[in-house]
């Protein structure tokens, strides 16, 4: 007698998963908004970027931290950000417009990956200057998403980048550390990685993220939505 086929084991729900209708609706709106992302322009230097007035959210990280994959997962597109098999290949700042009904209300900026050993030193220095100038001087920058492989933790280059943006964080710049590829960690390893990253980041948000298991996707999307659409303080009536 043939045994009935076994059902595949369900992946356990990740911490923070949407469990109530209000949270689920916020995630749905945020994901729908990100799905509208489309290519705007690409530039090798800061001065070549158009002077946009929309809030920008920059994605940064080491060349092998899964940055392009995370952008494609958040926007539910397969090739919006070019995920090269050769780390360090992307050498431009790529801008993507986001907004419903074909009216952009924010911009996603994909910055060059850094830290790949095979890239010539001159190219590394140029990328560092480009990113440093962008992160320190781009007036429309509202938030930074730093991708980090939790198996390696925040590296010296990641910490240098956080030091670069720290003065702007004090002035209100938002930042999020996404611990990518978290499906490769056990639950206890994930909890430990979160604790360590929070200490290293010294502020901002830190979340586990898996493009494969869709862990942390809804939460990250909602956070980006709130960065681009801050709730204005209610106007106080004069006494």
XYZ file of C-alpha atoms in Angstrom:
239
model
C 0.000 0.000 0.000
C 1.428 3.335 -1.069
C 1.723 5.968 1.645
C 0.177 9.375 0.885
C 2.712 12.035 -0.074
C 3.941 14.089 2.843
C 3.273 17.783 2.844
C 6.388 19.946 2.832
C 7.195 21.427 6.212
C 6.006 24.999 6.534
C 8.693 27.574 7.277
C 7.953 29.013 10.740
C 6.541 32.533 10.673
C 9.268 35.084 11.258
C 9.131 37.467 14.203
C 7.167 40.601 13.414
C 5.114 39.004 10.638
C 1.813 40.743 9.925
C -0.746 39.224 12.291
C -3.540 41.797 12.373
C -5.561 43.396 9.535
C -4.219 46.912 10.138
C -0.589 45.801 9.975
C -1.289 43.652 6.922
C -2.971 46.582 5.165
C -0.025 48.901 5.830
C 2.331 46.278 4.406
C 0.095 45.810 1.356
C 0.093 49.549 0.639
C 3.870 49.804 1.080
C 4.578 46.799 -1.155
C 2.201 48.104 -3.817
C 3.971 51.452 -3.707
C 7.425 49.888 -4.087
C 6.212 47.728 -6.968
C 5.828 50.907 -9.040
C 9.606 51.447 -9.033
C 11.076 52.212 -12.464
C 14.456 53.285 -13.796
C 15.089 57.033 -13.968
C 18.762 57.600 -14.673
C 22.322 56.431 -14.033
C 25.366 58.558 -13.291
C 29.056 57.861 -12.604
C 29.460 61.022 -10.510
C 27.276 63.046 -8.154
C 27.320 66.116 -10.371
C 25.717 64.113 -13.184
C 22.580 63.347 -11.147
C 19.500 65.472 -11.883
C 18.499 67.992 -9.189
C 15.368 66.191 -7.999
C 13.132 67.531 -5.222
C 11.694 64.161 -4.185
C 12.818 62.362 -1.004
C 15.548 59.817 -1.752
C 16.335 56.544 -0.022
C 19.826 55.175 -0.696
C 20.804 51.484 -0.695
C 24.440 50.789 0.196
C 26.559 47.807 1.142
C 29.472 45.555 0.330
C 29.531 44.069 -3.146
C 28.501 40.600 -1.942
C 25.904 41.645 0.664
C 22.873 41.006 -1.567
C 21.989 44.660 -2.211
C 20.573 44.250 -5.715
C 18.643 41.132 -4.707
C 17.101 43.002 -1.775
C 16.023 45.907 -4.005
C 14.475 43.501 -6.519
C 12.678 41.648 -3.722
C 11.276 44.821 -2.156
C 10.049 46.088 -5.533
C 8.832 42.631 -6.603
C 10.776 42.897 -9.843
C 13.398 40.528 -11.180
C 15.899 42.874 -12.820
C 15.231 46.418 -11.641
C 18.607 46.445 -9.894
C 21.250 44.554 -11.818
C 22.420 41.606 -9.722
C 25.735 40.769 -11.343
C 27.505 37.479 -10.677
C 30.696 39.543 -10.614
C 30.757 41.613 -7.400
C 31.934 45.188 -7.864
C 30.676 45.462 -11.432
C 28.121 48.211 -10.767
C 30.030 51.509 -10.833
C 27.224 54.044 -11.139
C 24.560 55.595 -8.941
C 21.251 54.322 -10.306
C 18.038 56.177 -9.510
C 14.555 54.614 -9.575
C 11.333 56.590 -9.304
C 8.523 55.321 -7.065
C 4.912 56.482 -7.014
C 1.392 55.343 -7.737
C -0.668 56.404 -10.759
C 2.576 57.190 -12.617
C 3.329 60.153 -10.355
C 6.632 59.727 -8.534
C 6.704 60.787 -4.893
C 10.088 59.316 -3.929
C 13.352 58.005 -5.395
C 15.383 54.884 -4.604
C 19.132 55.281 -5.132
C 21.255 52.170 -5.715
C 24.840 53.095 -4.861
C 27.930 51.162 -6.026
C 28.917 48.188 -3.901
C 32.190 48.518 -2.049
C 34.942 46.373 -0.620
C 35.410 43.775 -3.370
C 39.077 42.745 -3.349
C 39.473 42.162 -7.116
C 38.485 45.740 -7.996
C 41.491 47.993 -8.771
C 42.477 50.349 -5.963
C 41.831 53.424 -8.115
C 38.239 52.305 -8.725
C 37.710 51.652 -5.018
C 38.916 55.145 -4.121
C 36.704 56.713 -6.780
C 33.627 54.828 -5.543
C 34.383 55.865 -1.966
C 34.561 59.501 -3.012
C 31.344 59.263 -5.013
C 29.445 57.610 -2.150
C 30.924 59.917 0.464
C 29.952 63.008 -1.521
C 26.461 61.660 -2.128
C 25.818 60.661 1.482
C 27.157 63.905 2.917
C 25.802 66.454 0.432
C 22.688 65.125 -1.324
C 20.017 67.510 -0.023
C 17.082 65.245 -0.857
C 18.478 62.186 0.967
C 15.969 61.088 3.626
C 17.127 57.592 4.525
C 19.916 55.035 4.075
C 19.525 51.242 3.921
C 22.763 49.396 4.668
C 22.936 45.753 3.566
C 25.026 43.429 5.690
C 25.646 39.683 5.589
C 25.011 38.694 9.239
C 27.444 35.787 8.973
C 30.252 38.352 8.732
C 28.708 41.244 10.665
C 29.358 44.917 10.080
C 32.831 45.268 8.594
C 35.284 48.116 8.991
C 34.042 49.610 5.712
C 30.423 49.424 6.918
C 31.382 51.204 10.135
C 33.232 53.901 8.171
C 30.079 54.461 6.134
C 27.984 54.769 9.303
C 30.492 57.301 10.652
C 30.089 59.310 7.435
C 26.317 59.585 7.812
C 26.246 59.936 11.605
C 26.206 63.781 11.573
C 23.204 63.673 9.239
C 21.519 61.025 11.400
C 21.756 63.459 14.305
C 19.946 65.971 12.085
C 17.150 63.496 11.298
C 18.431 61.230 8.513
C 16.896 57.751 8.857
C 18.889 54.578 8.484
C 18.177 50.865 8.456
C 20.581 47.926 8.613
C 19.184 44.917 6.754
C 20.829 41.638 7.739
C 20.448 39.881 4.403
C 20.584 36.142 3.703
C 19.127 35.512 7.162
C 17.636 32.210 5.951
C 21.157 30.813 6.326
C 20.978 31.389 10.095
C 19.260 29.390 12.804
C 16.772 31.275 14.975
C 19.299 31.634 17.803
C 22.008 32.781 15.373
C 19.575 35.353 13.956
C 18.763 36.712 17.411
C 22.486 36.982 18.214
C 23.216 38.726 14.901
C 20.444 41.251 15.614
C 21.828 42.049 19.057
C 25.377 42.520 17.774
C 24.305 44.663 14.801
C 22.200 46.912 17.034
C 25.204 47.548 19.239
C 27.466 48.209 16.246
C 24.944 50.444 14.467
C 24.453 52.666 17.496
C 20.956 53.749 16.492
C 18.532 53.360 13.639
C 16.661 50.191 12.781
C 18.105 46.687 12.347
C 16.087 43.874 10.758
C 16.656 40.313 9.585
C 15.956 40.005 5.860
C 15.688 37.043 3.506
C 14.819 37.371 -0.164
C 14.410 33.580 -0.337
C 12.019 33.215 2.616
C 10.568 36.759 2.329
C 11.544 37.370 5.929
C 11.465 41.025 6.948
C 10.245 42.185 3.528
C 6.902 43.620 4.652
C 8.445 45.351 7.662
C 11.234 46.940 5.599
C 8.768 48.059 2.922
C 6.512 49.722 5.476
C 9.491 51.504 7.023
C 10.594 52.891 3.649
C 7.021 54.032 2.981
C 6.978 55.947 6.270
C 10.349 57.554 5.501
C 9.029 58.851 2.191
C 5.630 59.846 3.617
C 6.284 61.303 7.076
C 3.212 62.076 9.101
C 3.014 65.811 9.628
C 2.452 67.057 13.144
C -1.099 68.321 13.702
C -1.498 72.069 13.464
C -2.094 73.604 16.873
C -4.861 76.154 17.024
C -3.899 79.533 18.389
C -5.228 80.170 21.921
